[in-house]
Coordinates of C-alpha atoms and ligand atoms in Angstrom, one line a residue:
M21 CA -24.8 18.7 -38.4
K22 CA -23.7 15.1 -38.9
I23 CA -21.6 13.9 -36.1
C24 CA -19.8 10.7 -35.2
V25 CA -19.0 9.9 -31.5
I26 CA -16.4 7.3 -30.9
G27 CA -16.7 5.5 -27.5
T28 CA -20.0 5.1 -25.5
G29 CA -18.7 5.7 -22.0
Y30 CA -19.8 8.5 -19.8
V31 CA -18.5 11.3 -22.0
G32 CA -19.4 9.6 -25.4
L33 CA -22.8 8.4 -24.7
V34 CA -24.0 11.4 -22.9
G35 CA -22.3 13.7 -25.5
A36 CA -24.0 11.7 -28.4
A37 CA -27.4 11.8 -26.8
I38 CA -27.1 15.5 -26.1
F39 CA -25.7 16.4 -29.6
A40 CA -28.7 14.5 -31.0
D41 CA -31.1 16.3 -28.6
W42 CA -29.8 19.6 -30.0
G43 CA -31.0 18.5 -33.4
N44 CA -27.9 16.9 -34.9
E45 CA -27.7 13.6 -36.6
V46 CA -25.5 11.5 -34.5
V47 CA -23.9 8.0 -34.8
G48 CA -22.3 6.5 -31.7
V49 CA -19.6 4.1 -32.4
D50 CA -18.2 1.3 -29.9
I51 CA -16.2 -1.9 -30.2
D52 CA -18.5 -3.6 -27.8
P53 CA -21.6 -5.1 -29.6
K54 CA -23.2 -6.1 -26.3
K55 CA -23.1 -2.6 -24.9
L56 CA -24.6 -1.1 -28.0
K57 CA -27.4 -3.9 -27.8
M58 CA -28.2 -2.8 -24.2
I59 CA -28.4 0.9 -25.2
E60 CA -30.5 0.2 -28.2
S61 CA -32.9 -1.8 -26.0
G62 CA -33.2 1.2 -23.7
E63 CA -31.0 -0.2 -20.9
M64 CA -28.1 2.1 -20.0
P65 CA -24.8 0.6 -19.2
I66 CA -24.3 3.2 -16.5
Y67 CA -26.7 4.8 -14.0
E68 CA -26.9 8.4 -14.9
P69 CA -30.1 10.4 -14.1
G70 CA -32.0 11.3 -17.1
L71 CA -29.8 9.6 -19.6
S72 CA -32.1 6.8 -20.8
E73 CA -34.9 9.2 -21.5
V74 CA -32.9 11.4 -23.7
V75 CA -31.2 8.4 -25.5
L76 CA -34.5 6.8 -26.3
A77 CA -36.3 10.0 -27.3
N78 CA -33.5 10.8 -29.8
M79 CA -33.3 7.2 -31.2
K80 CA -37.0 7.3 -31.6
A81 CA -36.8 10.6 -33.4
G82 CA -34.2 9.1 -35.8
R83 CA -31.3 11.4 -34.7
L84 CA -29.3 8.9 -32.8
S85 CA -28.0 5.6 -33.8
F86 CA -25.2 3.3 -32.9
T87 CA -22.8 0.9 -34.7
T88 CA -19.8 -1.2 -34.1
S89 CA -18.2 -0.1 -37.4
L90 CA -16.1 3.1 -37.2
P91 CA -15.9 3.3 -41.0
R92 CA -19.8 3.2 -41.2
G93 CA -20.2 5.6 -38.2
M94 CA -17.7 8.2 -39.7
K95 CA -18.8 8.0 -43.3
D96 CA -21.0 11.2 -43.7
A97 CA -19.8 12.9 -40.5
E98 CA -18.7 16.5 -40.5
I99 CA -17.2 16.1 -37.0
I100 CA -15.8 13.1 -35.3
F101 CA -15.6 13.1 -31.6
I102 CA -13.0 10.8 -29.9
C103 CA -14.4 9.8 -26.5
V104 CA -12.5 6.7 -25.7
G105 CA -11.1 5.8 -22.3
T106 CA -7.6 7.2 -21.2
P107 CA -7.0 5.1 -18.0
Q108 CA -4.0 5.5 -15.7
N109 CA -0.9 3.5 -16.4
E110 CA -0.4 1.7 -13.0
I111 CA 3.4 2.1 -13.0
T112 CA 4.1 5.5 -14.4
G113 CA 0.9 7.3 -13.5
A114 CA 0.6 8.6 -17.1
A115 CA -2.6 8.4 -19.2
D116 CA -2.8 5.2 -21.3
L117 CA -3.5 6.6 -24.8
S118 CA -3.4 3.4 -26.8
A119 CA -7.1 3.6 -27.6
V120 CA -6.7 7.1 -28.8
W121 CA -3.9 6.1 -31.1
A122 CA -5.8 3.2 -32.5
V123 CA -8.8 5.3 -33.2
A124 CA -6.8 7.9 -34.8
R125 CA -5.3 5.3 -37.1
E126 CA -8.6 3.9 -38.1
I127 CA -9.9 7.5 -38.8
G128 CA -6.9 8.2 -41.1
E129 CA -7.5 4.8 -43.0
N130 CA -11.1 5.6 -43.6
L131 CA -11.0 9.4 -44.3
D132 CA -12.9 10.2 -47.4
G133 CA -13.4 14.0 -47.3
Y134 CA -12.8 17.0 -45.2
K135 CA -13.7 16.3 -41.5
V136 CA -12.8 17.8 -38.1
I137 CA -11.5 15.3 -35.7
V138 CA -12.2 16.4 -32.0
T139 CA -10.8 14.9 -29.0
K140 CA -13.1 15.0 -26.0
S141 CA -11.3 12.4 -23.9
T142 CA -9.1 13.8 -21.2
V143 CA -5.6 13.7 -22.9
P144 CA -2.2 15.1 -21.9
V145 CA -0.6 18.1 -23.7
G146 CA 0.6 17.3 -27.2
T147 CA -1.9 14.3 -27.8
N148 CA -3.9 16.2 -30.4
E149 CA -0.7 17.1 -32.3
R150 CA 0.1 13.4 -32.4
V151 CA -3.5 12.4 -33.4
K152 CA -2.9 14.8 -36.4
K153 CA 0.3 13.1 -37.3
I154 CA -1.2 9.6 -37.2
I155 CA -4.2 10.6 -39.2
R156 CA -1.9 12.3 -41.7
K157 CA 0.3 9.1 -41.9
Y158 CA -2.7 6.8 -42.6
A159 CA -4.9 8.9 -44.6
S160 CA -4.6 8.7 -48.4
K161 CA -2.8 11.6 -50.1
G162 CA -4.7 14.8 -50.6
K163 CA -7.4 14.0 -47.9
R164 CA -8.1 17.1 -45.9
F165 CA -8.9 17.3 -42.1
D166 CA -8.3 19.4 -39.0
V167 CA -8.0 18.4 -35.5
A168 CA -9.5 20.1 -32.4
S169 CA -9.5 19.6 -28.7
N170 CA -12.9 20.0 -26.9
P171 CA -12.4 18.8 -23.3
E172 CA -15.5 17.8 -21.3
F173 CA -16.4 19.0 -17.8
L174 CA -19.4 17.0 -17.0
R175 CA -19.6 15.3 -13.7
E176 CA -20.9 11.7 -13.2
G177 CA -24.4 11.8 -11.5
S178 CA -25.3 15.0 -13.2
S179 CA -23.8 14.6 -16.6
V180 CA -26.9 15.2 -18.7
E181 CA -27.7 18.4 -16.8
D182 CA -24.0 19.5 -16.9
M183 CA -23.7 19.1 -20.6
R184 CA -26.8 21.2 -21.2
E185 CA -25.7 23.9 -18.7
T186 CA -22.1 24.0 -18.9
D187 CA -20.1 26.9 -17.2
R188 CA -17.9 27.2 -20.5
V189 CA -17.0 25.4 -23.6
V190 CA -13.3 25.1 -24.4
I191 CA -12.3 24.5 -28.0
G192 CA -8.6 24.4 -29.1
S193 CA -7.3 24.2 -32.6
D194 CA -4.7 25.8 -34.9
S195 CA -7.3 25.8 -37.7
K196 CA -9.8 28.9 -37.9
K197 CA -12.2 26.5 -39.9
A198 CA -12.2 23.8 -37.4
L199 CA -12.8 26.3 -34.6
K200 CA -15.7 27.8 -36.4
I201 CA -17.2 24.3 -37.1
V202 CA -16.9 23.1 -33.5
R203 CA -18.2 26.4 -32.2
S204 CA -21.4 26.2 -34.3
L205 CA -22.4 23.1 -32.4
Y206 CA -22.4 25.1 -29.1
E207 CA -23.4 28.5 -30.1
H208 CA -27.0 28.2 -29.1
L209 CA -25.8 27.7 -25.5
N210 CA -25.9 30.6 -23.0
T211 CA -22.3 30.2 -22.1
T212 CA -18.8 31.5 -22.7
I213 CA -16.9 29.7 -25.6
V214 CA -13.1 29.7 -25.0
E215 CA -11.3 29.4 -28.3
T216 CA -7.6 28.7 -27.8
D217 CA -4.7 26.7 -29.1
L218 CA -4.5 22.8 -28.8
R219 CA -2.1 22.6 -26.0
S220 CA -3.8 25.3 -23.9
S221 CA -7.0 23.6 -24.4
E222 CA -5.6 20.2 -23.3
M223 CA -4.0 21.8 -20.3
I224 CA -7.3 23.6 -19.2
K225 CA -9.0 20.2 -18.5
Y226 CA -6.1 19.0 -16.4
A227 CA -5.7 22.3 -14.5
S228 CA -9.4 22.4 -13.7
N229 CA -9.6 18.9 -12.3
S230 CA -6.3 19.3 -10.4
F231 CA -7.4 22.5 -9.0
L232 CA -10.8 21.0 -7.8
A233 CA -8.8 18.1 -6.2
T234 CA -6.6 20.7 -4.6
K235 CA -9.7 22.4 -3.0
I236 CA -10.8 19.1 -1.6
S237 CA -7.3 18.3 -0.2
F238 CA -7.1 21.8 1.2
I239 CA -10.4 21.4 3.1
N240 CA -9.5 18.0 4.2
E241 CA -6.3 19.3 5.8
M242 CA -8.3 22.2 7.3
A243 CA -10.6 19.5 8.8
Q244 CA -7.7 17.9 10.6
I245 CA -6.6 21.2 12.0
C246 CA -10.1 22.4 12.8
E247 CA -10.6 19.2 14.8
R248 CA -7.5 19.7 16.8
A249 CA -8.1 23.4 17.4
G250 CA -11.8 22.9 18.3
A251 CA -13.2 24.6 15.2
D252 CA -15.9 23.2 12.9
V253 CA -14.8 22.5 9.2
S254 CA -18.3 22.8 7.9
E255 CA -18.7 26.3 9.4
V256 CA -15.3 27.3 8.2
S257 CA -16.0 25.9 4.6
Y258 CA -19.4 27.9 4.6
G259 CA -17.6 31.1 5.8
M260 CA -14.8 30.7 3.2
G261 CA -17.1 29.8 0.3
L262 CA -19.2 33.0 0.5
D263 CA -16.2 34.8 -0.8
K264 CA -16.7 34.8 -4.5
R265 CA -13.0 34.5 -5.1
I266 CA -13.1 31.1 -3.3
G267 CA -16.5 29.9 -4.2
K268 CA -18.6 27.5 -2.1
Y269 CA -18.1 24.3 -4.3
F270 CA -15.7 21.4 -3.7
L271 CA -15.1 22.5 -0.1
N272 CA -16.8 19.4 1.6
A273 CA -14.4 17.7 3.9
G274 CA -14.6 13.8 3.8
I275 CA -12.8 10.6 3.5
G276 CA -11.0 11.8 0.2
Y277 CA -11.8 12.2 -3.4
G278 CA -12.1 9.1 -5.7
G279 CA -13.6 8.2 -9.1
S280 CA -12.2 7.7 -12.6
C281 CA -11.0 11.3 -13.1
F282 CA -9.4 13.1 -10.2
P283 CA -6.9 10.4 -9.0
K284 CA -6.0 9.8 -12.6
D285 CA -5.8 13.4 -13.8
V286 CA -3.8 14.8 -10.9
A287 CA -1.3 11.9 -11.3
A288 CA -1.1 12.6 -15.0
L289 CA -0.5 16.2 -14.6
Y290 CA 2.1 15.5 -12.0
K291 CA 3.7 13.0 -14.5
T292 CA 3.6 15.8 -17.2
S293 CA 5.4 18.1 -14.8
T294 CA 8.2 15.7 -14.0
D295 CA 8.5 14.9 -17.8
Q296 CA 9.2 18.6 -18.2
A297 CA 11.8 18.4 -15.4
Y298 CA 9.6 20.3 -13.0
D299 CA 8.6 19.1 -9.5
F300 CA 4.9 20.2 -9.0
K301 CA 5.2 20.1 -5.3
L302 CA 1.6 21.3 -4.6
L303 CA 0.1 18.4 -6.6
R304 CA 2.3 15.9 -4.9
A305 CA 0.8 17.1 -1.5
V306 CA -2.6 17.0 -3.0
M307 CA -2.2 13.3 -3.7
E308 CA -0.6 12.5 -0.4
V309 CA -3.3 14.3 1.6
N310 CA -5.9 12.4 -0.3
D311 CA -4.3 9.0 0.5
R312 CA -4.0 10.0 4.2
Q313 CA -7.5 11.1 4.5
K314 CA -9.2 7.7 4.8
D315 CA -6.6 6.6 7.4
Y316 CA -7.7 9.6 9.6
F317 CA -11.2 8.2 9.2
M318 CA -10.1 4.7 10.1
E319 CA -8.3 6.0 13.2
K320 CA -11.7 7.1 14.5
I321 CA -13.1 3.6 14.2
S322 CA -10.0 2.0 15.7
G323 CA -9.9 4.7 18.4
H324 CA -13.4 3.7 19.4
F325 CA -13.4 -0.2 19.0
G326 CA -9.6 -0.9 18.9
K327 CA -7.8 -1.9 15.6
N328 CA -9.0 -5.5 15.8
L329 CA -12.6 -5.5 14.9
T330 CA -13.2 -9.3 15.2
G331 CA -16.7 -9.9 16.6
K332 CA -17.9 -6.4 15.6
T333 CA -20.5 -5.9 12.8
L334 CA -20.4 -2.5 11.0
A335 CA -23.1 -1.1 8.8
C336 CA -21.8 0.8 5.8
L337 CA -24.0 3.2 3.9
G338 CA -22.4 4.1 0.4
L339 CA -20.1 2.3 -1.9
A340 CA -20.1 4.4 -5.1
F341 CA -17.3 7.0 -5.3
K342 CA -19.9 9.7 -5.0
N343 CA -23.7 10.1 -4.9
N344 CA -26.0 9.7 -7.9
T345 CA -23.8 7.1 -9.6
D346 CA -23.3 3.4 -9.7
D347 CA -19.5 3.8 -10.5
I348 CA -17.2 2.4 -7.9
R349 CA -13.9 3.1 -9.8
E350 CA -11.3 4.4 -7.3
S351 CA -14.0 4.6 -4.6
V352 CA -12.7 5.5 -1.3
S353 CA -15.8 3.8 0.3
I354 CA -14.9 0.5 -1.2
E355 CA -11.3 0.9 0.2
V356 CA -12.8 1.7 3.6
V357 CA -14.9 -1.5 3.4
R358 CA -11.9 -3.5 2.5
T359 CA -9.8 -2.2 5.3
L360 CA -12.6 -2.7 7.9
R361 CA -13.0 -6.3 6.7
G362 CA -9.2 -6.7 6.8
N363 CA -9.3 -5.6 10.4
G364 CA -11.7 -8.5 11.2
A365 CA -15.2 -6.6 11.1
R366 CA -18.3 -8.3 9.6
L367 CA -20.0 -5.8 7.4
K368 CA -23.6 -5.1 6.2
V369 CA -23.4 -2.7 3.2
F370 CA -25.9 -0.8 1.2
D371 CA -25.8 1.7 -1.7
P372 CA -28.8 2.9 -3.8
E373 CA -27.2 2.2 -7.1
A374 CA -23.8 0.6 -6.8
M375 CA -24.5 -2.8 -5.2
E376 CA -24.0 -4.9 -8.2
N377 CA -20.7 -3.4 -9.1
A378 CA -19.5 -3.5 -5.5
Q379 CA -20.3 -7.1 -5.1
K380 CA -18.2 -7.9 -8.2
V381 CA -15.1 -6.4 -6.7
L382 CA -15.7 -7.2 -3.0
G383 CA -17.2 -10.6 -3.2
D384 CA -19.2 -12.1 -0.3
E385 CA -16.7 -13.0 2.3
M386 CA -17.8 -11.3 5.5
I387 CA -20.2 -9.0 3.7
E388 CA -23.9 -8.9 3.7
Y389 CA -25.5 -6.8 0.9
S390 CA -28.7 -5.3 2.3
E391 CA -31.9 -4.4 0.7
D392 CA -32.4 -0.9 2.1
I393 CA -31.0 1.6 4.5
Y394 CA -32.7 0.4 7.8
E395 CA -32.3 -3.3 6.9
T396 CA -28.5 -2.6 6.8
L397 CA -28.5 -1.1 10.2
K398 CA -30.2 -4.0 12.0
G399 CA -28.1 -5.5 14.7
A400 CA -24.9 -3.6 13.7
D401 CA -22.6 -2.2 16.4
A402 CA -22.0 1.0 14.5
L403 CA -23.0 3.0 11.4
C404 CA -20.3 4.3 8.9
L405 CA -21.5 6.8 6.4
L406 CA -19.2 6.6 3.3
T407 CA -20.8 8.2 0.3
E408 CA -22.6 11.5 0.1
W409 CA -26.1 10.2 -1.2
K410 CA -28.8 12.7 -0.2
Q411 CA -31.0 10.0 1.4
F412 CA -28.3 9.2 3.9
S413 CA -28.3 12.8 5.2
Q414 CA -32.1 12.5 5.7
L415 CA -31.9 9.5 8.0
D416 CA -34.7 9.1 10.5
L417 CA -32.7 9.0 13.8
D418 CA -35.5 7.3 15.7
R419 CA -35.5 4.4 13.2
V420 CA -31.6 4.3 13.2
K421 CA -31.7 4.0 17.0
K422 CA -34.1 1.2 16.9
A423 CA -32.2 -0.7 14.2
L424 CA -28.7 -0.3 15.5
N425 CA -27.3 -2.4 18.2
G426 CA -24.7 0.1 19.3
K427 CA -25.5 3.8 19.2
V428 CA -22.4 4.9 17.4
I429 CA -22.1 6.8 14.0
F430 CA -18.9 7.4 12.0
D431 CA -19.9 10.1 9.5
G432 CA -17.2 10.2 6.8
R433 CA -19.0 12.8 4.8
N434 CA -20.3 15.1 7.4
L435 CA -23.8 14.3 6.3
L436 CA -25.6 14.6 9.6
D437 CA -26.4 17.4 11.9
K438 CA -24.0 17.0 14.9
E439 CA -26.4 18.6 17.5
Q440 CA -29.4 16.5 16.5
V441 CA -27.3 13.3 16.4
Q442 CA -25.7 13.8 19.7
K443 CA -29.1 15.0 21.3
A444 CA -30.7 11.8 20.0
G445 CA -28.1 9.9 22.1
F446 CA -25.6 8.7 19.7
T447 CA -21.9 8.7 20.0
Y448 CA -20.9 10.7 16.9
Y449 CA -17.7 10.9 15.0
A450 CA -17.4 13.3 12.0
I451 CA -14.7 14.9 10.0
G452 CA -13.2 18.1 11.2
K453 CA -15.5 18.7 14.2
R454 CA -15.2 18.1 17.8
T455 CA -18.1 15.8 18.6
N456 CA -19.0 13.7 21.7
G457 CA -17.0 10.9 20.3
G458 CA -13.7 12.5 20.3
D459 CA -10.9 12.5 22.7
Y460 CA -9.0 15.8 22.3
K461 CA -6.8 15.9 25.4
H462 CA -3.7 15.3 23.5
F463 CA -4.4 18.3 21.2
T464 CA -2.7 21.1 23.2
G465 CA -2.5 24.0 20.8
V466 CA -5.6 25.9 21.7
S467 CA -5.5 25.1 25.5
A468 CA -1.9 26.4 25.6
I469 CA -3.0 29.8 24.5
L470 CA -5.9 29.8 26.9
E471 CA -3.5 28.9 29.8
D472 CA -1.2 31.9 28.9
V473 CA -4.2 34.1 29.4
S474 CA -5.1 32.7 32.8
D475 CA -1.6 33.0 34.0
E476 CA -1.6 36.8 33.5
Ligands
UGA1 C1 -14.8 15.3 -12.2 C2 -15.0 16.8 -12.5 O1 -15.8 17.5 -11.4 C3 -15.8 17.1 -13.8 O2 -15.8 18.5 -14.1 C4 -14.9 16.3 -14.9 O3 -15.5 16.5 -16.2 C5 -14.8 14.9 -14.5 O4 -14.1 14.7 -13.3 C6 -14.0 14.3 -15.6 O5 -12.7 14.6 -15.8 O6 -14.5 13.5 -16.4 P1 -16.5 13.4 -11.3 O7 -15.2 12.6 -11.2 O8 -17.6 12.8 -12.0 O9 -16.2 14.8 -11.9 O10 -17.0 13.7 -9.8 P2 -17.0 14.9 -8.8 O11 -18.2 15.4 -8.6 O12 -15.9 15.9 -9.3 O13 -16.3 14.2 -7.5 C7 -15.1 13.6 -7.5 C8 -14.7 13.1 -6.0 O14 -14.5 14.2 -5.2 C9 -15.8 12.2 -5.4 O15 -15.2 11.1 -4.8 C10 -16.4 13.2 -4.3 O16 -17.0 12.5 -3.3 C11 -15.2 14.1 -4.0 N1 -15.6 15.4 -3.4 C12 -16.3 16.2 -4.2 C13 -15.3 15.6 -2.1 O17 -14.8 14.8 -1.4 N2 -15.6 16.9 -1.6 C14 -16.2 17.9 -2.5 O18 -16.5 19.0 -1.9 C15 -16.5 17.5 -3.8

């Protein structure tokens, strides 16, 4: 099939490469010529495991090419995928759809025969209907087309794998012909293909991301109560997750969710609900809990050192919003680093992939960017674990002990084994567990019950 993919961000670039890998002829379109030059020379604009291999192999095989010209890119295509950014409007929380509207107009102006225009970007309910209207308005009379919604569920850091082995494909359209054409792209995959109407398809994407964010906020609140009550949130999450109805994924407590999707999509769905005169209380709480979670982590640090961190040096491992990516958008780790610096601390930081991006937004004031994990720890008063990179969960505690000045670890992602760390002589703080670092005297709930028993 001949495919045009507009936008070469995470969704567009990975989508274009994988469609080509499935044997289709794909042209990727982007307005940024520098970015396309980079891609063509084999240098990916984003760090994504396995991406450069699949892009290069398919360019070499002649199935994948790039252009800055949308008219050229869409000329022979049977399907056009819209994969442009839909960032959050800072004031309203709604998705900013200006790039989608601009692309729809240009598609309309250049439409020369029947095509299916498919939106893959995350867009609120009703967007595809407006895309249809815009294309109709700008297309010359008699030109035929259909629109479809085909949201993407890939995660950064594992996007290539996720697209190849997706849990489901969702396609929404009011045209049987369009559904059939888009379905034919995915039919070879061993997965369920959900065919539905445009609005439901758009909603499935927001509902999925918001539900996953809800799971995270739920377990983060559980962490607070577990710690107070003397339970261990990792044990609780493991025990809950074995129930198939609950599932074990997205139940890791931490410093809160970040990234370019969850914060934006939860806010946008909340905005959709208020637009429909409905107060989606649960989503409001999900956002509030997420904002509060990093304060809970900061309280552990200030509880240990005092709020004023002047004269202290803290080693921070992890800057990306999650592991296996260099993306720092809405990264809670970056927010924590900023707050620590604001409280007077000197910082030594390291991330396997996100150093360059982090330095651009954090600058150099009070921050030293280290070469590797153990270099970062040298001479610091404490270690803060902020992003869930696998290598951070495999720290050599003897080396950590030698390098760190103070023997204190604040584990914001529950990466380390509590018993081992404490046995190795560290003062350890984690999320949702009683550790040797905590002071729980003011948490009376469980002890009150125990006292009742002893009184009898
Ligand atoms: C998310 C969804 O998982 C994808 O399905 C979706 O396609 C994508 O958004 C999107 O809309 O484009 P992504 O933002 O790449 O993917 O990353 P996630 O793996 O979902 O992680 C999001 C945040 O939640 C990270 O900050 C991560 O650290 C945090 N998280 C995740 C937790 O705090 N606990 C968990 O158990 C899982």
